[in-house]
């Protein structure tokens, strides 16, 4: 298992619902946790906040979310199965986003600041989650992956929204016309 990156077409597909939480599904979730932490070891300036199953080429509606986004030492994740946005509202705010599947590109992405989600936990319990701020943003970003949507899609054509990380971990604005528009590595052939 490895994390797939743009322009891999699997990142653009719609994932299917999980019908039954069996050993196969629990195995996929275990792989997701492991891959997130492996990625973090290779990216010293970043925290692996979340990931979606299609990011490892598994087209199932499963995401994992870091329980503590501040403390790198607390490396536990909650898995959400068949997560659904029931409502996204509140002010639309712009904030920085990156993605394990979009290497070294970051963006200022507008999203609703309040969200209500329903999902199942690994043990089959149905949960409803109310989230705001960064957690709301992360949930929306991950659920987008299940429908083949990447954060870059929300800012396509927005010339001052893209950044790159330099080797010190600082974000530097990227020239949109030169490096983003028409970049097949980023957008694929479509
Ligand atoms: Ni992502």
Coordinates of C-alpha atoms in Angstrom, one line a residue, residues 29-177:
X29 CA -8.4 1.3 8.1
X30 CA -5.3 -0.2 9.7
X31 CA -3.4 0.4 6.5
X32 CA -4.6 4.0 6.4
X33 CA -3.4 4.7 9.9
X34 CA 0.0 3.2 9.2
X35 CA 0.4 5.1 5.9
X36 CA -0.5 8.4 7.4
X37 CA 2.2 8.0 10.1
X38 CA 4.7 6.7 7.6
X39 CA 4.1 9.8 5.5
X40 CA 4.6 12.1 8.5
X41 CA 8.0 10.5 9.3
X42 CA 9.1 11.7 5.8
X43 CA 7.6 15.2 6.2
X44 CA 9.1 16.7 9.3
X45 CA 7.3 20.1 9.0
X46 CA 3.9 18.6 8.5
X47 CA 1.2 16.8 10.5
X48 CA -0.8 14.1 8.9
X49 CA -4.2 15.3 9.9
X50 CA -6.4 12.9 7.9
X51 CA -6.7 10.8 4.9
X52 CA -9.3 9.1 2.7
X53 CA -9.2 5.5 1.4
X54 CA -9.0 6.5 -2.3
X55 CA -5.7 8.1 -1.5
X56 CA -4.3 4.6 -1.3
X57 CA -6.2 3.6 -4.4
X58 CA -9.1 1.9 -2.4
X59 CA -12.3 3.3 -3.7
X60 CA -14.4 2.9 -0.6
X61 CA -16.1 5.6 1.5
X62 CA -13.8 5.6 4.5
X63 CA -11.8 8.5 6.1
X64 CA -9.6 8.8 9.1
X65 CA -9.2 12.0 11.2
X66 CA -6.4 12.7 13.7
X67 CA -7.8 13.0 17.2
X68 CA -5.4 15.7 18.2
X69 CA -4.3 18.1 15.4
X70 CA -1.9 20.0 17.6
X71 CA 0.3 17.3 19.2
X72 CA 2.4 15.2 16.9
X73 CA 3.0 12.8 19.7
X74 CA -0.7 11.9 20.0
X75 CA -0.9 9.9 16.8
X76 CA -4.3 8.3 17.0
X77 CA -7.1 8.6 14.4
X78 CA -10.8 8.1 14.4
X79 CA -12.2 6.2 11.3
X80 CA -15.5 7.4 9.8
X81 CA -17.3 5.0 7.5
X82 CA -19.7 6.3 4.9
X83 CA -19.4 9.9 6.1
X84 CA -22.1 12.2 4.8
X85 CA -22.4 16.0 5.0
X86 CA -25.9 16.7 6.3
X87 CA -25.3 20.4 6.4
X88 CA -22.5 22.8 5.7
X89 CA -23.2 26.4 6.7
X90 CA -21.7 29.3 8.7
X91 CA -19.4 31.9 7.2
X92 CA -17.2 30.9 4.3
X93 CA -13.6 31.2 5.4
X94 CA -10.4 30.9 3.5
X95 CA -7.5 28.9 5.1
X96 CA -4.5 26.9 4.1
X97 CA -4.9 23.4 2.9
X98 CA -2.6 20.7 1.7
X99 CA -3.1 17.1 0.7
X100 CA -1.0 13.9 0.9
X101 CA -2.0 13.3 -2.7
X102 CA -1.0 16.7 -4.1
X103 CA 2.7 16.9 -3.3
X104 CA 4.3 20.2 -2.3
X105 CA 1.3 22.4 -3.4
X106 CA -0.8 24.2 -0.9
X107 CA -3.8 26.5 -1.3
X108 CA -6.0 29.0 0.4
X109 CA -9.3 27.3 0.1
X110 CA -12.8 28.8 0.9
X111 CA -15.1 26.5 2.9
X112 CA -18.0 26.7 5.2
X113 CA -17.0 27.0 8.8
X114 CA -19.7 24.8 10.3
X115 CA -20.6 21.3 9.3
X116 CA -22.8 18.5 10.4
X117 CA -21.7 15.0 9.4
X118 CA -23.2 11.6 9.9
X119 CA -21.1 8.4 9.7
X120 CA -20.4 5.0 11.2
X121 CA -17.5 4.2 13.5
X122 CA -15.5 1.0 13.2
X123 CA -17.7 -0.8 15.6
X124 CA -20.8 0.0 13.6
X125 CA -22.1 2.8 15.9
X126 CA -23.9 5.6 14.0
X127 CA -22.6 9.0 15.0
X128 CA -23.5 12.6 14.2
X129 CA -20.7 15.1 14.4
X130 CA -21.0 18.9 14.6
X131 CA -17.7 20.6 13.8
X132 CA -16.4 24.1 13.2
X133 CA -13.2 25.7 12.1
X134 CA -10.2 23.4 11.2
X135 CA -12.1 20.2 12.0
X136 CA -15.0 21.2 9.7
X137 CA -12.5 22.0 7.0
X138 CA -10.7 18.7 7.4
X139 CA -13.9 16.7 7.3
X140 CA -15.1 18.6 4.1
X141 CA -11.7 18.0 2.5
X142 CA -11.7 14.3 3.2
X143 CA -15.3 13.7 2.2
X144 CA -14.5 15.5 -1.1
X145 CA -11.9 12.8 -1.8
X146 CA -14.7 10.2 -1.7
X147 CA -16.3 12.0 -4.6
X148 CA -13.1 12.5 -6.6
X149 CA -12.7 16.1 -5.6
X150 CA -9.4 17.7 -4.6
X151 CA -8.8 20.9 -2.8
X152 CA -7.2 22.4 -5.9
X153 CA -10.6 22.1 -7.7
X154 CA -12.1 24.7 -5.3
X155 CA -9.4 27.3 -6.3
X156 CA -8.9 26.5 -9.9
X157 CA -8.3 29.7 -11.8
X158 CA -7.6 31.7 -8.6
X159 CA -4.2 33.2 -9.3
X160 CA -3.1 34.1 -5.8
X161 CA -4.4 31.0 -4.0
X162 CA -1.5 28.6 -4.6
X163 CA 1.7 28.1 -2.5
X164 CA 4.7 25.8 -2.5
X165 CA 6.7 24.6 0.5
X166 CA 10.4 25.3 0.4
X167 CA 12.9 23.0 2.0
X168 CA 12.7 24.9 5.3
X169 CA 9.0 24.4 5.6
X170 CA 7.9 27.9 4.6
X171 CA 5.1 28.5 2.1
X172 CA 6.0 30.6 -0.9
X173 CA 3.4 31.9 -3.4
X174 CA 3.5 30.1 -6.8
X175 CA 3.2 31.8 -10.2
X176 CA -0.2 30.5 -11.3
X177 CA 0.2 30.9 -15.0

